[in-house]
XYZ file of C-alpha atoms in Angstrom:
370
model
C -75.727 37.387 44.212
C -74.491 39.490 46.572
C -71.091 41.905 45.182
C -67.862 41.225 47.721
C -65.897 43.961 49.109
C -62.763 42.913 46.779
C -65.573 43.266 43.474
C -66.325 46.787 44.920
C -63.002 47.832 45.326
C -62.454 46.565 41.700
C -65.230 48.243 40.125
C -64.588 51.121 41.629
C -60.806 51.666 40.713
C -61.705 50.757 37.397
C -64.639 53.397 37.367
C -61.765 55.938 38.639
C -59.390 55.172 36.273
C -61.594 55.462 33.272
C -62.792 58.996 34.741
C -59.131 60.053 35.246
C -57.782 58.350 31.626
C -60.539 60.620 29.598
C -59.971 63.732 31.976
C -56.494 63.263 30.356
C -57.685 62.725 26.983
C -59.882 65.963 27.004
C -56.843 67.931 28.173
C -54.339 66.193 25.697
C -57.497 67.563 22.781
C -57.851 70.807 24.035
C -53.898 71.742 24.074
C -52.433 69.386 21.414
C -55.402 69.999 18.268
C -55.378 73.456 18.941
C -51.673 73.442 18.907
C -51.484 72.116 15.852
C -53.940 74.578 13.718
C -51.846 77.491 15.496
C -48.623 75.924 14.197
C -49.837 76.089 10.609
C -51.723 79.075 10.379
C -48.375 80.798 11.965
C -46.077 78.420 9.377
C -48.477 79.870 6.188
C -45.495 81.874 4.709
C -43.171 78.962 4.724
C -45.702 76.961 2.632
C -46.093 79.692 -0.039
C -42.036 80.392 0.004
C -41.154 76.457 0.289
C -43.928 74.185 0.302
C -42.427 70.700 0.365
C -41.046 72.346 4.294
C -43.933 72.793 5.144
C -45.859 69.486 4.360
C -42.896 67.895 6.142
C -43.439 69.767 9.355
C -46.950 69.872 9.202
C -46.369 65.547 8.912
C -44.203 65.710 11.988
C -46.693 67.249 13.870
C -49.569 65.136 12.437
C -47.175 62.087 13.020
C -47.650 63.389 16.813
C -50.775 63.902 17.302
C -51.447 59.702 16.482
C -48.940 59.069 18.399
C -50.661 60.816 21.281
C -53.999 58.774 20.170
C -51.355 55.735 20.398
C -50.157 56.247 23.309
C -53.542 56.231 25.139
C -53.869 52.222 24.563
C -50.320 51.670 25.113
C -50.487 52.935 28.117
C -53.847 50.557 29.281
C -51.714 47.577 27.704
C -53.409 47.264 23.988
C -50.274 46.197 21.978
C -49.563 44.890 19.025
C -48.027 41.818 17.701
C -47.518 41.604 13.939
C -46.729 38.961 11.950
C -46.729 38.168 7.533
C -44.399 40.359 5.448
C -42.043 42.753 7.140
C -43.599 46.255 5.226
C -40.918 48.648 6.602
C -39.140 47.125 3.675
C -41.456 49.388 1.498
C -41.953 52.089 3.966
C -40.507 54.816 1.218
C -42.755 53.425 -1.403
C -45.804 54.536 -2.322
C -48.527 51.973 -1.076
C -52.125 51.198 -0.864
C -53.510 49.364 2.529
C -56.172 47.121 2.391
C -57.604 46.775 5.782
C -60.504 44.750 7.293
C -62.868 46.630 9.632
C -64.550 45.771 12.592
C -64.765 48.726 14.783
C -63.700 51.981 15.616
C -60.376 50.770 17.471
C -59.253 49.159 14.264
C -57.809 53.290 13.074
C -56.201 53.526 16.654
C -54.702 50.210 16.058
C -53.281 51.091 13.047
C -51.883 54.142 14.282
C -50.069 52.007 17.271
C -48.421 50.266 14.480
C -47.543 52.322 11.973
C -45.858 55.009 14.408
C -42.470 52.589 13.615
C -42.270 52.513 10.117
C -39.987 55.016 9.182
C -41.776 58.401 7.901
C -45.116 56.500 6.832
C -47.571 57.959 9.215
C -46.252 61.811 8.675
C -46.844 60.643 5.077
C -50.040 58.517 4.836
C -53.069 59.245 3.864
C -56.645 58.050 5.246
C -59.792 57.423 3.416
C -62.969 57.253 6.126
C -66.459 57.267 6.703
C -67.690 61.160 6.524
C -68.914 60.881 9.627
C -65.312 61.341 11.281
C -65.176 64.809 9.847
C -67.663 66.273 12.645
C -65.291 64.517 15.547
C -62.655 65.923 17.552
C -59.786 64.639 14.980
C -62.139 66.177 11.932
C -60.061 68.909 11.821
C -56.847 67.533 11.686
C -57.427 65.344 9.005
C -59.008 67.827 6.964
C -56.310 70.014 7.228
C -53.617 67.080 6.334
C -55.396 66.041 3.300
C -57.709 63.233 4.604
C -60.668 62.373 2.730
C -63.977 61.744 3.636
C -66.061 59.730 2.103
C -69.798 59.333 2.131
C -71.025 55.761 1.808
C -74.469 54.431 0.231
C -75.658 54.267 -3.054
C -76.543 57.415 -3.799
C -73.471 58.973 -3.063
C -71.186 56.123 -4.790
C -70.639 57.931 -7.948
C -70.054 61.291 -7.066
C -67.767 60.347 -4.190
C -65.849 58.363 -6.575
C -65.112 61.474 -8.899
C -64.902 63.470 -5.889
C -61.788 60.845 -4.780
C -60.204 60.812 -7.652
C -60.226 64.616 -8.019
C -58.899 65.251 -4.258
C -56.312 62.497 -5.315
C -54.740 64.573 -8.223
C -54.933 67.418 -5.822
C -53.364 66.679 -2.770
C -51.522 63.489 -3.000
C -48.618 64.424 -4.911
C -48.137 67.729 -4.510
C -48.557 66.638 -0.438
C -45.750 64.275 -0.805
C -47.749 61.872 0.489
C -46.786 57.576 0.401
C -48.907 55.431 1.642
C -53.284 55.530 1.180
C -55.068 53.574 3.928
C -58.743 52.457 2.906
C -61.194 49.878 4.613
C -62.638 48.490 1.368
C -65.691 46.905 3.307
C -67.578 49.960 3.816
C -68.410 49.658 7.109
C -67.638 47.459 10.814
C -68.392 43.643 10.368
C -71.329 43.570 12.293
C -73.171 45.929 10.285
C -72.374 44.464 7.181
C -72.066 41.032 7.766
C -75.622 40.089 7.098
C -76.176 41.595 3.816
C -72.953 40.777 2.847
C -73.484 36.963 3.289
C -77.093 37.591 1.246
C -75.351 38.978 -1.332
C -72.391 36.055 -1.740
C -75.331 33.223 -1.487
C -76.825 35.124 -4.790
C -74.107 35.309 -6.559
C -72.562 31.979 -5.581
C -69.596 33.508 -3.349
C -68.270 32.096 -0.352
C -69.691 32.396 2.547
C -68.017 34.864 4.954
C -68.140 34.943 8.431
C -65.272 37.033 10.100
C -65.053 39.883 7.272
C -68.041 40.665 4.571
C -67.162 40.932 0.596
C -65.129 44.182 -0.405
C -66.279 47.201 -2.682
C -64.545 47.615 -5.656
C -65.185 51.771 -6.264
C -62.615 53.546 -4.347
C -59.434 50.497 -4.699
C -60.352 51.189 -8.283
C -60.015 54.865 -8.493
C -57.046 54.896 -6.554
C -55.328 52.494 -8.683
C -56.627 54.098 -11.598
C -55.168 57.480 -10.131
C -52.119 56.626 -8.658
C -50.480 54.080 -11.139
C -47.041 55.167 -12.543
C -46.644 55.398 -16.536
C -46.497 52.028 -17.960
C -42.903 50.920 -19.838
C -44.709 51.309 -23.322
C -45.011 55.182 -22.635
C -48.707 54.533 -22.249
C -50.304 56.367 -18.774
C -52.143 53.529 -16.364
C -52.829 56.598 -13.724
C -54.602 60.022 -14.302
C -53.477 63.993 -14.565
C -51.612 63.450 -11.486
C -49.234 60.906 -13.211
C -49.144 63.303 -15.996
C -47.636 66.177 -13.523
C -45.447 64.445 -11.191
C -43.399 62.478 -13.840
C -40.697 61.698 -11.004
C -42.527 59.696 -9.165
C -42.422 55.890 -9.421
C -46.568 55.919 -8.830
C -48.088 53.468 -6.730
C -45.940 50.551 -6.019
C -47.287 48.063 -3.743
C -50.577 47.208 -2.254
C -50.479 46.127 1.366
C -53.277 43.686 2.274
C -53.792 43.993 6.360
C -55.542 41.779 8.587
C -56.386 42.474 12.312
C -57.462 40.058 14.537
C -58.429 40.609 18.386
C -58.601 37.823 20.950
C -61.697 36.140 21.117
C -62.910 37.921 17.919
C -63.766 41.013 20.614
C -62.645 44.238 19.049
C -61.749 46.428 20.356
C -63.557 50.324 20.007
C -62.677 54.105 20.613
C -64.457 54.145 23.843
C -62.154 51.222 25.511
C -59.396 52.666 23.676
C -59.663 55.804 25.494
C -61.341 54.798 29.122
C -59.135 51.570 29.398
C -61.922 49.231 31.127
C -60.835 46.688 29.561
C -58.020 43.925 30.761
C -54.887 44.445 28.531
C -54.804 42.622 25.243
C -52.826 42.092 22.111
C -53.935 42.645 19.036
C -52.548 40.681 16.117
C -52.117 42.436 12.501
C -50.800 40.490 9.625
C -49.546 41.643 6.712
C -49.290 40.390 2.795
C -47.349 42.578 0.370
C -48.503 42.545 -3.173
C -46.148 44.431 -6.143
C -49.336 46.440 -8.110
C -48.046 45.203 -11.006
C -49.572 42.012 -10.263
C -52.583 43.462 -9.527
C -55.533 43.465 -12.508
C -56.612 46.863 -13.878
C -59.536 45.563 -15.763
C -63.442 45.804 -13.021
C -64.291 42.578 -13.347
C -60.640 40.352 -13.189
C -59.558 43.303 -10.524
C -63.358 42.610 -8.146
C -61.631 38.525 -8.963
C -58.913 39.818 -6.909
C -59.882 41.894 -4.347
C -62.498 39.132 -3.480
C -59.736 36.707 -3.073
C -57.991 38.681 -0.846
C -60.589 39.162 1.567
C -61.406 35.285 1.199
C -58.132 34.895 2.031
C -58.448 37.037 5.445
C -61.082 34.800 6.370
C -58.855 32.059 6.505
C -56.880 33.791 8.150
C -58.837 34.673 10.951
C -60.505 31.651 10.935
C -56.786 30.171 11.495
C -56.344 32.577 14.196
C -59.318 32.516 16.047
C -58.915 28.800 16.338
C -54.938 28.283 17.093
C -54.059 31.611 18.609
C -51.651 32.581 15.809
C -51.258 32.872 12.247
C -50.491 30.741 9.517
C -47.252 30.282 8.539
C -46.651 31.622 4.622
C -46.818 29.051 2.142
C -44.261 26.925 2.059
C -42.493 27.449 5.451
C -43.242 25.398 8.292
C -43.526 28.158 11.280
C -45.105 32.031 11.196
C -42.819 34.174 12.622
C -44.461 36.798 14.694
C -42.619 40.460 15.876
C -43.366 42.422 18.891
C -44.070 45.857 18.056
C -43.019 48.757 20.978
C -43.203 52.296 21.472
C -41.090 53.866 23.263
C -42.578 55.555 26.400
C -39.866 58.217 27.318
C -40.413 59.766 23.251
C -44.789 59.120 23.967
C -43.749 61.201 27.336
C -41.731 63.781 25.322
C -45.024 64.735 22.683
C -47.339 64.830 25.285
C -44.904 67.735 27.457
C -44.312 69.051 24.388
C -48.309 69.166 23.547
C -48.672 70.942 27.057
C -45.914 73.369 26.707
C -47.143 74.388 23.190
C -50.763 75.189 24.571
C -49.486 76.725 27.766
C -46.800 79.128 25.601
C -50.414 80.046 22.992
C -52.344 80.615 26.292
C -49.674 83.214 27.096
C -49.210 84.678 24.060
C -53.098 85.611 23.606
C -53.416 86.957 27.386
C -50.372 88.968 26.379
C -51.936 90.023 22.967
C -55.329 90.236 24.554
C -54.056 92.835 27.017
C -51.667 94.868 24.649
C -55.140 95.682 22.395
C -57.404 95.956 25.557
């Protein structure tokens, strides 16, 4: 079939775009990470003479930098539509989210939609494959108190103690609110199989749009995290124990994300922009923790049902173009999320300034000593 003149012009403004979108990208790394790590090595003082300052700058600036990764798909038209509970309501709680996975876009999405919830993403903390330490981000996250986590069975139980002790460390004392974990392991597609092998064993439902969660790290977290029950009696760990002001863990915040024709959406499009714009649809379903079972095998009871429950959902979705409406209302309400592209303007001069004025500042340095 031979290509018309109109599909050559096409490909090749999309080609050119793509090549121009992560020429930008490379730039926006090179001035705005190293920016960053310059900030806080210079800021060290303040966090030994007030460190609750400096946590809270160092979250502006990490608030930023996603922003920045944000801004990339908002800019090649990947938006976001959300519908389910309105969670800006517990925005200054602490929080757990419970998030299905399906590819690599599903942490830019997230950071789209989080950037308007009040001071959650300067205070949020991710849990992700270890394999995101070695990337251009790894850095950044390491730095802000991220943790990495190594999946397969040989590594479950250490990585487990390893979480809990890097909660009790840094969550607290961090002032950090919300946790973000992807309790499936791994993307769909790579699970899905043995997933589905594992429910027809056991007698489980068959799932076709997410696979069947693990229980380890929602445990530990809970386990960790918990505020002292009424009857003086601690649910959470040392942590608890040290930060007696703090109401503990609060709410757990079960998110579904759904992309158009079940397509997801990955870093590379995210970044390059080949891709026609699309909207991707996140729902949300608050939960108090109190409600939520402490004991492995009622608390696995639960955490299965909420995944079964996102496969409904999608299902739903997939099939009408929307979500359910909750339970007992007759229409699901959906919002319109935005960003505002004069502030997403603002970071990124401000990115560019900042690595322009430490370019400066080291030729100047560089030729005072040489």
């Amino acid at each position: 079939m031979a290509v018309t003149l109109e599909q050559a012009q096409k490909v090749g403004y999309t080609c050119l775009k793509a090549l121009l979108r992560f020429a930008f990208m490379v730039a926006n790394n090179l001035v705005a990470i190293p920016s960053y790590v310059l900030y806080l090595i210079v800021l060290q003082p303040l966090r030994i003479l007030d460190s609750k300052s400096f946590w809270y700058i160092e979250g502006v600036l990490f608030k930023w930098l996603l922003a920045m990764v944000a801004s990339w798909g908002w800019w090649a038209g990947y938006t976001v539509v959300e519908w389910g509970d309105d969670v800006k309501a517990v925005s200054e709680d602490e929080a757990m989210v419970l998030v299905n996975h399906q590819a690599t876009g599903d942490v830019c999405t997230l950071m789209m939609c989080l950037q308007d919830k009040g001071t959650v993403v300067r205070q949020m903390m991710w849990l992700m494959d270890h394999i995101f330490k070695y990337t251009n981000f790894g850095i950044v996250s390491l730095i802000h108190g991220d943790f990495f986590i190594r999946q397969g069975r040989t590594h479950r139980d250490q990585q487990l103690v390893l979480l809990k002790d890097h909660l009790e460390k840094y969550y607290r004392s961090r002032n950090r609110k919300w946790i973000v974990l992807f309790p499936e392991g791994g993307f769909l597609r790579k699970r899905r199989e043995t997933s589905q092998a594992f429910a027809k064993k056991n007698n489980l439902p068959f799932l076709k749009h997410v696979t069947l969660p693990r229980l380890g790290a929602t445990q530990v977290i809970l386990k960790t995290l918990v505020a002292p029950q009424e009857n003086g009696t601690l649910s959470g760990g040392d942590a608890v124990r040290k930060e007696s002001k703090s109401k503990g863990l609060q709410w757990v915040i079960d998110t579904t994300i759904a992309y158009p024709k079940a397509e997801p959406i990955d870093i590379q499009t995210w970044i390059l922009g080949y891709r026609q714009p699309a909207v991707t649809h996140v729902h949300y379903r608050i939960f108090p923790v109190k409600d939520v079972p402490a004991e492995p095998e009622a608390l696995t009871n639960w955490l299965y049902q909420r995944f079964i429950e996102k496969e409904d959902l999608l299902t739903h979705f997939y099939e009408t173009g929307a979500f359910p409406p909750p339970q007992g209302q007759t229409k699901a309400i959906s919002r319109e999320m935005t960003l505002s592209n004069l502030w997403l303007v603002a970071i990124q001069s401000f990115a560019f300034l900042s690595g322009g004025m430490w370019y400066c500042l080291f030729q100047y340095l560089y030729h005072c000593l040489f």
